[in-house]
Each structure stands twice: as structure tokens, then as C-alpha cells.
Short mmCIF file of C-alpha atoms and ligand atoms in Angstrom, two decimals:
data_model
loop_
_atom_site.label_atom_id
_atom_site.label_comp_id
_atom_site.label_asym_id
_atom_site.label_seq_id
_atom_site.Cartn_x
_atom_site.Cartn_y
_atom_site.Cartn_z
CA UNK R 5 -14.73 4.23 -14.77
CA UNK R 6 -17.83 4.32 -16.78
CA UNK R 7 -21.54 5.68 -15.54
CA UNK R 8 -22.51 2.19 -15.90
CA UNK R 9 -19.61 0.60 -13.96
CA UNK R 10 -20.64 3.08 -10.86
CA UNK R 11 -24.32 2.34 -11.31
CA UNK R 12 -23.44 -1.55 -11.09
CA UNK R 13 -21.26 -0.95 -7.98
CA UNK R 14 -23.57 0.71 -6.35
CA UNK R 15 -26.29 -1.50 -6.60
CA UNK R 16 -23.77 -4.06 -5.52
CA UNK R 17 -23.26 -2.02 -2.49
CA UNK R 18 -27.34 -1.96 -2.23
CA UNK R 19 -27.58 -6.00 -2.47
CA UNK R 20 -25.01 -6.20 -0.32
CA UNK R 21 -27.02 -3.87 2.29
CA UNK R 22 -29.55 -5.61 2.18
CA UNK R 23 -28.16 -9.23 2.78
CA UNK R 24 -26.93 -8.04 5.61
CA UNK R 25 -30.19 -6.28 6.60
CA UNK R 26 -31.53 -10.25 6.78
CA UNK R 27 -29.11 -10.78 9.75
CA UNK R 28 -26.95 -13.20 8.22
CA UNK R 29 -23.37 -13.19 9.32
CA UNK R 30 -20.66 -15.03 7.34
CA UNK R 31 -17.56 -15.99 9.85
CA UNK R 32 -14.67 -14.35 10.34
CA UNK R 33 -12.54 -17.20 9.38
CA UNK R 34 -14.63 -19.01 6.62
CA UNK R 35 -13.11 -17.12 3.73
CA UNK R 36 -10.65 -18.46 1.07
CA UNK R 37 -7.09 -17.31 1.05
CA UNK R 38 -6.11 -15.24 -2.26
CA UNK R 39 -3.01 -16.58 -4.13
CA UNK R 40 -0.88 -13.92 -6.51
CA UNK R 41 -2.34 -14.27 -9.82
CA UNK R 42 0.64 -16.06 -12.41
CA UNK R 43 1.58 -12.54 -13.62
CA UNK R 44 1.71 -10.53 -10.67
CA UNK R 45 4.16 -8.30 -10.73
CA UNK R 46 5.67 -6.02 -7.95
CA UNK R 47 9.24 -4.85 -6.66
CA UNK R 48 12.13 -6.38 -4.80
CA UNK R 49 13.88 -4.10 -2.75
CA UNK R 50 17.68 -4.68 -0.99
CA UNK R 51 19.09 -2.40 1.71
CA UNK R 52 22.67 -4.05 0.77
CA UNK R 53 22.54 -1.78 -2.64
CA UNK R 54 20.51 1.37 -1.02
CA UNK R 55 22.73 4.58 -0.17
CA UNK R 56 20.06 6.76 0.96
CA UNK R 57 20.12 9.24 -1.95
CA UNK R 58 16.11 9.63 -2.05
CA UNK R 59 15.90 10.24 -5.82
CA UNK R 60 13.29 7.47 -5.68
CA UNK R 61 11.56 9.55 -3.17
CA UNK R 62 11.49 12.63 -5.97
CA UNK R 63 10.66 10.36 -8.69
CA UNK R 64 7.53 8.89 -7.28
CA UNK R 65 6.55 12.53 -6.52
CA UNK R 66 7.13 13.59 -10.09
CA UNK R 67 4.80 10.46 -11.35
CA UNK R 68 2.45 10.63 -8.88
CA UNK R 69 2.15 14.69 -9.40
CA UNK R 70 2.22 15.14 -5.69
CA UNK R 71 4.07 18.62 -3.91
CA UNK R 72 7.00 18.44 -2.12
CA UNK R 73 6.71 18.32 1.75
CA UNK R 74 8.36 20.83 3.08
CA UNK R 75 7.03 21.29 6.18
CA UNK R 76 9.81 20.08 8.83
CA UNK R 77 12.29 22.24 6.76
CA UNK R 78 10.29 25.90 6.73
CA UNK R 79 9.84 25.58 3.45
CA UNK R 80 13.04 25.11 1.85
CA UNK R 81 13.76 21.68 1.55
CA UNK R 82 11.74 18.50 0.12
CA UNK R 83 12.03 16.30 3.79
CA UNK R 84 8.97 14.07 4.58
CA UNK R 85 9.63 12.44 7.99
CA UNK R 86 7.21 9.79 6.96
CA UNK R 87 4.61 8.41 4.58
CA UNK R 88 1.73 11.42 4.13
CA UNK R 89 -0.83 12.50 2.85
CA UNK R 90 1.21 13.72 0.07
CA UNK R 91 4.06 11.09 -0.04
CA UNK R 92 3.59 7.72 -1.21
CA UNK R 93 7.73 6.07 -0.75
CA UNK R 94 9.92 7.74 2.06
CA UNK R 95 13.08 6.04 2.85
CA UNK R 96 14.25 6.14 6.43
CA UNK R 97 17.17 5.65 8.32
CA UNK R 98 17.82 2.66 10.65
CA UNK R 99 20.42 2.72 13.27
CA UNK R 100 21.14 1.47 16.37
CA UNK R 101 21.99 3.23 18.86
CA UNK R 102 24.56 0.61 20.63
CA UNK R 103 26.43 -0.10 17.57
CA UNK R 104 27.26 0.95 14.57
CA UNK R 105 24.73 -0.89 12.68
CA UNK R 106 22.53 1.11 10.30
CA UNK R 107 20.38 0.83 7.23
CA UNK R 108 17.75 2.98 4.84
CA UNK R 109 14.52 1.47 4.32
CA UNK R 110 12.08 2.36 1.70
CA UNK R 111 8.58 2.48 2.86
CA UNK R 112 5.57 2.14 0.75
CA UNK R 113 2.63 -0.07 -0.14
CA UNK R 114 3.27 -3.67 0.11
CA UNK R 115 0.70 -4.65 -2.55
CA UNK R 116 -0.49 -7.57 -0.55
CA UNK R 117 -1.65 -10.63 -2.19
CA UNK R 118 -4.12 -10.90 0.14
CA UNK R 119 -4.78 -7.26 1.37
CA UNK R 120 -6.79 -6.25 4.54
CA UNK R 121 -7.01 -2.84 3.15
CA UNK R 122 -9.09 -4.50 0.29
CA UNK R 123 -11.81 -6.47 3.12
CA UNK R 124 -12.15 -3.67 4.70
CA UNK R 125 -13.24 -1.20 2.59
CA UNK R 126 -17.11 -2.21 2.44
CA UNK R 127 -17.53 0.47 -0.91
CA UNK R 128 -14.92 -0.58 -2.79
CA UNK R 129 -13.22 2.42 -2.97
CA UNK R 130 -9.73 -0.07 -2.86
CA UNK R 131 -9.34 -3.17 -5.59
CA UNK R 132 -7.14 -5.62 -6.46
CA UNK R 133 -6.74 -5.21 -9.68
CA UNK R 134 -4.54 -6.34 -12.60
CA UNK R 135 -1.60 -8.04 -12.39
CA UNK R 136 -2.23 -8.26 -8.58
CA UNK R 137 -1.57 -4.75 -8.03
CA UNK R 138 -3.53 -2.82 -4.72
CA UNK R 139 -5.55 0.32 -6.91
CA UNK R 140 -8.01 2.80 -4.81
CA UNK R 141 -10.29 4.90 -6.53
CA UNK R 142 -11.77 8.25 -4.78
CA UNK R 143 -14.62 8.06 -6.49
CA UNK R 144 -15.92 5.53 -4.34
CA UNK R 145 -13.90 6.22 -0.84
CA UNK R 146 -16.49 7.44 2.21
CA UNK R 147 -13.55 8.59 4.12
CA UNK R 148 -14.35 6.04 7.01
CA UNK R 149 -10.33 4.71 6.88
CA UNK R 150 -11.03 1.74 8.19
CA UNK R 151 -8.30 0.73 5.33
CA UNK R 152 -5.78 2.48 7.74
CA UNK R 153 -6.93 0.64 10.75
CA UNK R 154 -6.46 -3.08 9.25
CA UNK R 155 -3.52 -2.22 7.44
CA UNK R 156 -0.14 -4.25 9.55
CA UNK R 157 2.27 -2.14 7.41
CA UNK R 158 0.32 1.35 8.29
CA UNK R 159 0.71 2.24 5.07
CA UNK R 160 -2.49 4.52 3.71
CA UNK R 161 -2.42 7.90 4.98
CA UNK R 162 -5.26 10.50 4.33
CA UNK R 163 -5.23 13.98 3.45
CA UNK R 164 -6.14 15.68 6.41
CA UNK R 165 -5.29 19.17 4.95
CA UNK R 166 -7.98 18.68 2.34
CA UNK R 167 -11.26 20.34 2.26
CA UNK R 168 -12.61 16.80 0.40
CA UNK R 169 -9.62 14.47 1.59
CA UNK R 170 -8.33 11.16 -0.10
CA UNK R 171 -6.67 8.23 0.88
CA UNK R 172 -3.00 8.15 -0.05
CA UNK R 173 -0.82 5.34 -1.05
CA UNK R 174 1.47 3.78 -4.02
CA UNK R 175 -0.26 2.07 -6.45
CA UNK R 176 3.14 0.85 -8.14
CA UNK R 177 2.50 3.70 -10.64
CA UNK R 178 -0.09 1.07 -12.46
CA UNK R 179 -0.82 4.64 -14.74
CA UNK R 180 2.91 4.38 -16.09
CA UNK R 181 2.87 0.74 -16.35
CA UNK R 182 -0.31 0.77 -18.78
CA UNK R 183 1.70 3.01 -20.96
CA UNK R 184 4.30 0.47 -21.11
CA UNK R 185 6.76 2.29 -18.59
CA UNK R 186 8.34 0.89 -15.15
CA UNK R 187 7.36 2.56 -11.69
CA UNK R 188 9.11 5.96 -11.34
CA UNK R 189 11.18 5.03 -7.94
CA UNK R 190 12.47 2.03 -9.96
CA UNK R 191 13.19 3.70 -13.31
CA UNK R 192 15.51 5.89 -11.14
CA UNK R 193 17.32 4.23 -8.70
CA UNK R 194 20.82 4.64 -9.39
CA UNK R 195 22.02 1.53 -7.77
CA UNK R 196 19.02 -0.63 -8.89
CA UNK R 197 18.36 -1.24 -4.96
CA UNK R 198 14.39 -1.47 -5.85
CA UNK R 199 13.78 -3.12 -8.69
CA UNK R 200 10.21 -3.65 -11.00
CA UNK R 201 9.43 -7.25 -12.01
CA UNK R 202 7.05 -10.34 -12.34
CA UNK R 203 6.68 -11.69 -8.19
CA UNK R 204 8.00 -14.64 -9.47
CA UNK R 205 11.23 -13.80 -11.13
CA UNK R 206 11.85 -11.30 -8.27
CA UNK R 207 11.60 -13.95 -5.48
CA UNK R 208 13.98 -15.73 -7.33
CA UNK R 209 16.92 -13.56 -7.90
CA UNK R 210 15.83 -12.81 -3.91
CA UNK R 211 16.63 -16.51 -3.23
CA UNK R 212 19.72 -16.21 -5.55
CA UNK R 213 21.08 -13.61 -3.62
CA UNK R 214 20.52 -15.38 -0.31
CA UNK R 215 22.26 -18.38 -2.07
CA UNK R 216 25.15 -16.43 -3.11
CA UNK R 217 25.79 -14.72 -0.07
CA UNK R 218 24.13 -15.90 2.80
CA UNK R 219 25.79 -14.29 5.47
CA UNK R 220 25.14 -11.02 4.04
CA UNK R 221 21.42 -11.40 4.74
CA UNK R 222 19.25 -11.28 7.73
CA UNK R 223 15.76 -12.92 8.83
CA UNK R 224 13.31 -11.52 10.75
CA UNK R 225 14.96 -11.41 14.32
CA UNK R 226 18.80 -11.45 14.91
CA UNK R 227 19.82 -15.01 14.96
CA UNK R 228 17.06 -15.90 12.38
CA UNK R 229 18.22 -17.41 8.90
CA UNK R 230 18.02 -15.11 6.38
CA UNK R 231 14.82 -15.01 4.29
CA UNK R 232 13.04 -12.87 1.62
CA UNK R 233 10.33 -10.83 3.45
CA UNK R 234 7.07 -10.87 1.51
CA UNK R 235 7.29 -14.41 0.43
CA UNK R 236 5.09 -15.50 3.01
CA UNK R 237 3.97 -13.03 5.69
CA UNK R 238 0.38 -12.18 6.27
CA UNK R 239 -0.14 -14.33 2.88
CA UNK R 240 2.63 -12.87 0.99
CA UNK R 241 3.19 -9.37 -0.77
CA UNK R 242 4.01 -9.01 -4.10
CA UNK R 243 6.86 -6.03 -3.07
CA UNK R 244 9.81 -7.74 -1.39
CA UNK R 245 12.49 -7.22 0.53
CA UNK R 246 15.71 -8.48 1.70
CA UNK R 247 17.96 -6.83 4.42
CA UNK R 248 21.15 -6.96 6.06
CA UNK R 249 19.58 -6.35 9.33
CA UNK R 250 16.99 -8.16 10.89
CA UNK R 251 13.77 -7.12 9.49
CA UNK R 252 11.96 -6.27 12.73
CA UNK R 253 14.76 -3.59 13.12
CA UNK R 254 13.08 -2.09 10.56
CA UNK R 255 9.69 -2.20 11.53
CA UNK R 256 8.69 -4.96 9.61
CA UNK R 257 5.99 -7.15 11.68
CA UNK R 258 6.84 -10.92 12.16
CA UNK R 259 3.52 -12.22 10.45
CA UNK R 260 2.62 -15.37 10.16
CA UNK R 261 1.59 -16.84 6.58
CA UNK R 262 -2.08 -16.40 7.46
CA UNK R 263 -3.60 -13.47 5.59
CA UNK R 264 -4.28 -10.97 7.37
CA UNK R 265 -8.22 -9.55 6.07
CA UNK R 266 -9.86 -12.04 8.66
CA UNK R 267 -8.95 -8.92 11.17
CA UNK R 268 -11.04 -6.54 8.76
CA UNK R 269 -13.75 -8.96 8.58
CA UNK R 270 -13.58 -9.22 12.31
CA UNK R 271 -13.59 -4.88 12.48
CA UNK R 272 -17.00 -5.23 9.81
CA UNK R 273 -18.63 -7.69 12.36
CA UNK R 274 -18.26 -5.53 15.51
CA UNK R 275 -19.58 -2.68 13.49
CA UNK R 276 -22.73 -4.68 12.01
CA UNK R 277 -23.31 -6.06 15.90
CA UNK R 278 -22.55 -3.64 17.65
CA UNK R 279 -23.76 -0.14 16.28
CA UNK R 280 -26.21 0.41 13.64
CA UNK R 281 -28.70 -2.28 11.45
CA UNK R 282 -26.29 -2.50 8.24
CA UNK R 283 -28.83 -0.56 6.11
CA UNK R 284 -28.86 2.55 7.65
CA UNK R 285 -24.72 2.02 8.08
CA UNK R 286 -24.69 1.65 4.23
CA UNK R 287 -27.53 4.54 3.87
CA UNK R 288 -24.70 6.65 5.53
CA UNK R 289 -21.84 5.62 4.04
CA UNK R 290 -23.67 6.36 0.91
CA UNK R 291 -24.40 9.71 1.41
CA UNK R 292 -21.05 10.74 2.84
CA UNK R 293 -20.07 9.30 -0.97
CA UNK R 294 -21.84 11.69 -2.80
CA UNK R 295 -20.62 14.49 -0.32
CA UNK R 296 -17.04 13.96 -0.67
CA UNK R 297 -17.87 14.02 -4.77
CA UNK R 298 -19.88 17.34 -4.27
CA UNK R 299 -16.96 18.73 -2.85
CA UNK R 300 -14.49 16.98 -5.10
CA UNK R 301 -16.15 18.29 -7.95
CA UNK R 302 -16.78 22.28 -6.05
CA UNK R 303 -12.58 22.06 -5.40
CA UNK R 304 -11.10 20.59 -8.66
CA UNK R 305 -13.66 21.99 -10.87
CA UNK R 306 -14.59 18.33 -12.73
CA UNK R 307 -17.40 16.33 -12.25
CA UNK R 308 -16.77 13.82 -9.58
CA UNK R 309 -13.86 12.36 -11.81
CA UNK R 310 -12.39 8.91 -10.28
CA UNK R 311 -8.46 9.68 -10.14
CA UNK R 312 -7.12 6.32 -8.96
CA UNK R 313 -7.56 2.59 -10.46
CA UNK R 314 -6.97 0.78 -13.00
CA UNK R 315 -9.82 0.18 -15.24
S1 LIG K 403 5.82 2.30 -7.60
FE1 LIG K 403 5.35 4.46 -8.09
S2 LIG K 403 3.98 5.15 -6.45
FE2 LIG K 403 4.97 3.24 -5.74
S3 LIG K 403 6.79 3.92 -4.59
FE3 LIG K 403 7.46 3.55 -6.72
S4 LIG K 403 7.29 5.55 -7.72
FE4 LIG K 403 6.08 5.67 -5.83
S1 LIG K 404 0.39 -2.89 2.54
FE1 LIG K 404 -1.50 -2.13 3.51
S2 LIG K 404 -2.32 -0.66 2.03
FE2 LIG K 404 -0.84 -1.96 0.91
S3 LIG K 404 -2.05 -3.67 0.04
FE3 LIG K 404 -1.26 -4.36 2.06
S4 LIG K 404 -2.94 -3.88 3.48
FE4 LIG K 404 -3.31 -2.66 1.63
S1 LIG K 405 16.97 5.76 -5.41
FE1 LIG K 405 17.69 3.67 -4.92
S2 LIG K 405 19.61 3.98 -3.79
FE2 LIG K 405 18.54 5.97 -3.79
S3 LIG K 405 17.34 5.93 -1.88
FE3 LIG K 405 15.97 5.15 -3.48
S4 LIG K 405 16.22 2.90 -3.39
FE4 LIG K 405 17.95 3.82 -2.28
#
């Protein structure tokens, strides 16, 4: 992102200050819904095809140039119990413990079509960007994570171990895709279990493999006809999923098809009301901005260099 581009943000992030300095409130619930734009594109995941082999898991490491966790394992062994600071897709294990029901599950951004992450952040700092795709951008992140408080899939995680820490989460590799390239947990799969497409042509071959075998898939709680998580919940995501057990199992949250930012709209209002006059908040927020790129730029040895984001 260009000089320019920051100085127009940031004046944004001024006017914005300031029209709330006034006192004016917008509500909670007055916004507009976002729809996918026509080429959104995204993934469709199917725990029918998944075996568990994690080479997705070292694949989005190897694109995302991000270390191998090896902490649960002494150091020997790449084994991330969950989504960290340093891992953007884990898969995990499902089973239940009365039966002999089990399934993997690969965890990772959503990419909302809607996304709460996006409301809340009042800097910026996380876009939607082209193609519909959920990009965050250091550069402009304060560090206040209220992104990880509004998020109903608990997806960003920060790096605590940092001296100037970041928010962490997939950006469906939108640095390959520029280069003409598919996501690196999709160009690897060896049983094309996640797959990279257009939302639209994955939410058909979704419904085409409900249609083909409907018994095979499950909906949300056991009982529930089977459905294609994503096409609707919390306004939709543009990464999908179907499952052969019942999506809650997994962890998945029955949402309804209202987005879900209202709730970081709702976080924004209790902060304006109820702590500091919105200038001084943004005052602050400012200045931890240019801290985190003081010591961004005193650790990696560049000048405040954005790192995520399309541009
Ligand atoms: S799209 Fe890229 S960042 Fe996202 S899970 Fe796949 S490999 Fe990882
Ligand atoms: S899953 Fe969470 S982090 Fe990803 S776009 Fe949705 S709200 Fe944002
Ligand atoms: S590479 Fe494919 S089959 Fe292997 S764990 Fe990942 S999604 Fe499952």
C-alpha cells in the first residue's frame, strides 16, 4: 500500500473520529446486509473425502512462510493442537466417544460474506477485498483484537510470543492467487477433500453431492436434512462445507442467516458509551499504530512494511 493510500486512511480514520466526537450514533441494526460479489471465490471442503493426512496443514505453512509448531511435541514434530499464532488451517479429529463415529475437520477462516471481523476493526487493519476474500494488513492493526472477540468461528489468533504481535489468519493465500496459482492446502490435497473455486460453482457441486447421495450427508443437528454449511449462516461464507456428521459435532455454530457484524457494531457502541469520548479512543488507537510500526520496523529491519492485503 502506497504513502498516499495510508495518508487517505488515516484521515478517514480522523473524519470518522470526529463524527463520532458530534455524538451521533448510527443503530446497531440499521446497516445493509453484504451479498458475495458475482466472482467470489472461496473453497468447499468434504469430510467424506478427508483422511487426516495434514499435508494441507504443511502446505499452507510453506505458502504462508510460517514455522512449524512444535511445541506439544518437544521439538520434534510439526503438531499444532489448534489454530495459532503461527498456524492458519489445522485439521482436527472428531469422535464420539459413545460410538464409533468420527471425522477430521479442517479449521480456518471462513471468509465471510458478511464478516464481523471486518465491523469491528474501527482502523481497518481487516478488508474485504477482491473477489470477496477476508485480507488484514498489519500496517494498520492497533492490536485491540476486538476482531477475535466478534468472530463466531474464533478464528484470528494473535501472536502473543511477539515483541510487536500480529493478527493471524488465512487469507485463502490471495498472494498465490494474484500470481495465477490456487491456495496451497488446495493445490495439495491428495484426495481433493478441499477444493478452490468460484462460491457459486462450489455450492453447486455441494448441492450435487447432496443430490447424489443424500444419506451420506448431515445437517446441522442429528436428525436435520443434510445441507451445505456456509450457504446461509451468519449471511453466508464463501468457504463451505459439507459433512457426514452433524455439523455442530464439529463445532460449527447453528447461525441463523442474519449476518453476524450487528454484534461488532453493538461491541463499538458500548465502547463509544460507555468508556472514553471517541476522539481520545481514536487518539489512542492511533498512537498504539505507530508503536506497533516502530517496533515492526526495530524487529524486521524494514520500514513499517504492510505484509498482508491485497492491494
Ligand atoms: S487458503 Fe492458504 S492460508 Fe488458507 S488454509 Fe489454504 S493454504 Fe492456508
Ligand atoms: S471467519 Fe471470522 S475471521 Fe474469517 S471472515 Fe468470518 S468473522 Fe472474519
Ligand atoms: S490434505 Fe486433504 S485429505 Fe489431507 S488432511 Fe488436508 S484436506 Fe484432508
Amino acid at each position: 500500500m502506497s504513502a498516499v493510500d495510508r495518508r487517505t486512511v488515516l484521515k478517514g480514520v480522523a473524519a470518522t473520529g470526529a463524527v463520532a466526537a458530534t455524538g451521533i450514533s448510527l443503530p446497531a441494526h440499521g446497516r445493509v446486509a453484504k451479498v458475495a460479489p458475482p466472482d467470489a471465490v472461496g473453497l468447499l471442503y468434504d469430510t467424506t473425502l478427508c483422511i487426516g493426512c495434514k499435508t494441507c496443514v504443511v502446505a499452507c505453512r510453506e505458502a504462508n512462510d510460517k514455522k512449524p509448531d512444535t511445541r506439544l511435541s518437544g521439538g520434534l514434530w510439526d503438531m499444532p493442537s489448534d489454530l495459532n499464532g503461527q498456524t492458519k488451517n489445522v485439521i482436527k479429529l472428531y469422535k464420539d466417544p459413545d460410538s464409533p463415529e468420527r471425522s477430521y475437520f479442517k479449521a480456518q477462516c471462513l471468509h465471510c460474506v458478511d464478516p464481523a471481523c471486518v465491523g469491528a476493526c474501527m482502523i481497518g487493519a481487516l478488508q474485504k477485498r477482491e473477489f470477496g476474500i477476508v485480507t488484514y494488513d498489519s500496517f494498520f492493526c492497533s492490536g485491540c483484537r476486538y476482531c477475535q472477540m466478534v468472530c463466531p468461528f474464533e478464528i484470528p489468533k494473535f501472536e502473543w510470543e511477539k515483541l510487536a504481535p500480529k493478527i493471524v489468519k488465512c487469507e485463502l493465500c490471495n498472494h498465490r492467487l494474484r500470481e495465477g496459482r490456487q491456495p496451497g492446502c488446495t493445490e495439495v490435497c491428495p484426495r481433493h477433500a478441499v477444493v478452490y473455486g468460484k462460491r457459486t460453482d462450489l455450492l453447486a457441486e455441494a448441492k450435487r453431492r447432496i443430490a447424489e447421495s443424500p444419506k451420506k450427508y448431515k445437517g446441522q443437528k442429528k436428525g436435520d436434512p443434510p445441507k451445505v454449511y456456509g450457504e446461509t449462516e451468519g449471511g453466508g461464507t464463501q468457504c463451505l462445507y459439507l459433512s457426514h456428521v452433524p455439523f455442530e459435532k464439529l463445532g460449527l455454530p447453528d447461525l441463523s442467516a442474519d449476518p453476524v457484524p450487528h454484534v461488532a457494531q453493538t461491541v463499538q457502541h458500548g465502547i463509544y458509551q460507555g468508556f472514553v469520548a471517541p476522539v481520545a479512543l481514536y487518539a489512542v488507537l492511533g498512537a498504539v499504530v505507530f508503536r506497533n510500526r516502530k517496533k515492526q520496523a526495530a524487529t524486521s529491519g524494514e520500514p513499517g512494511n504492510p505484509t498482508g492485503g491485497a492491494e
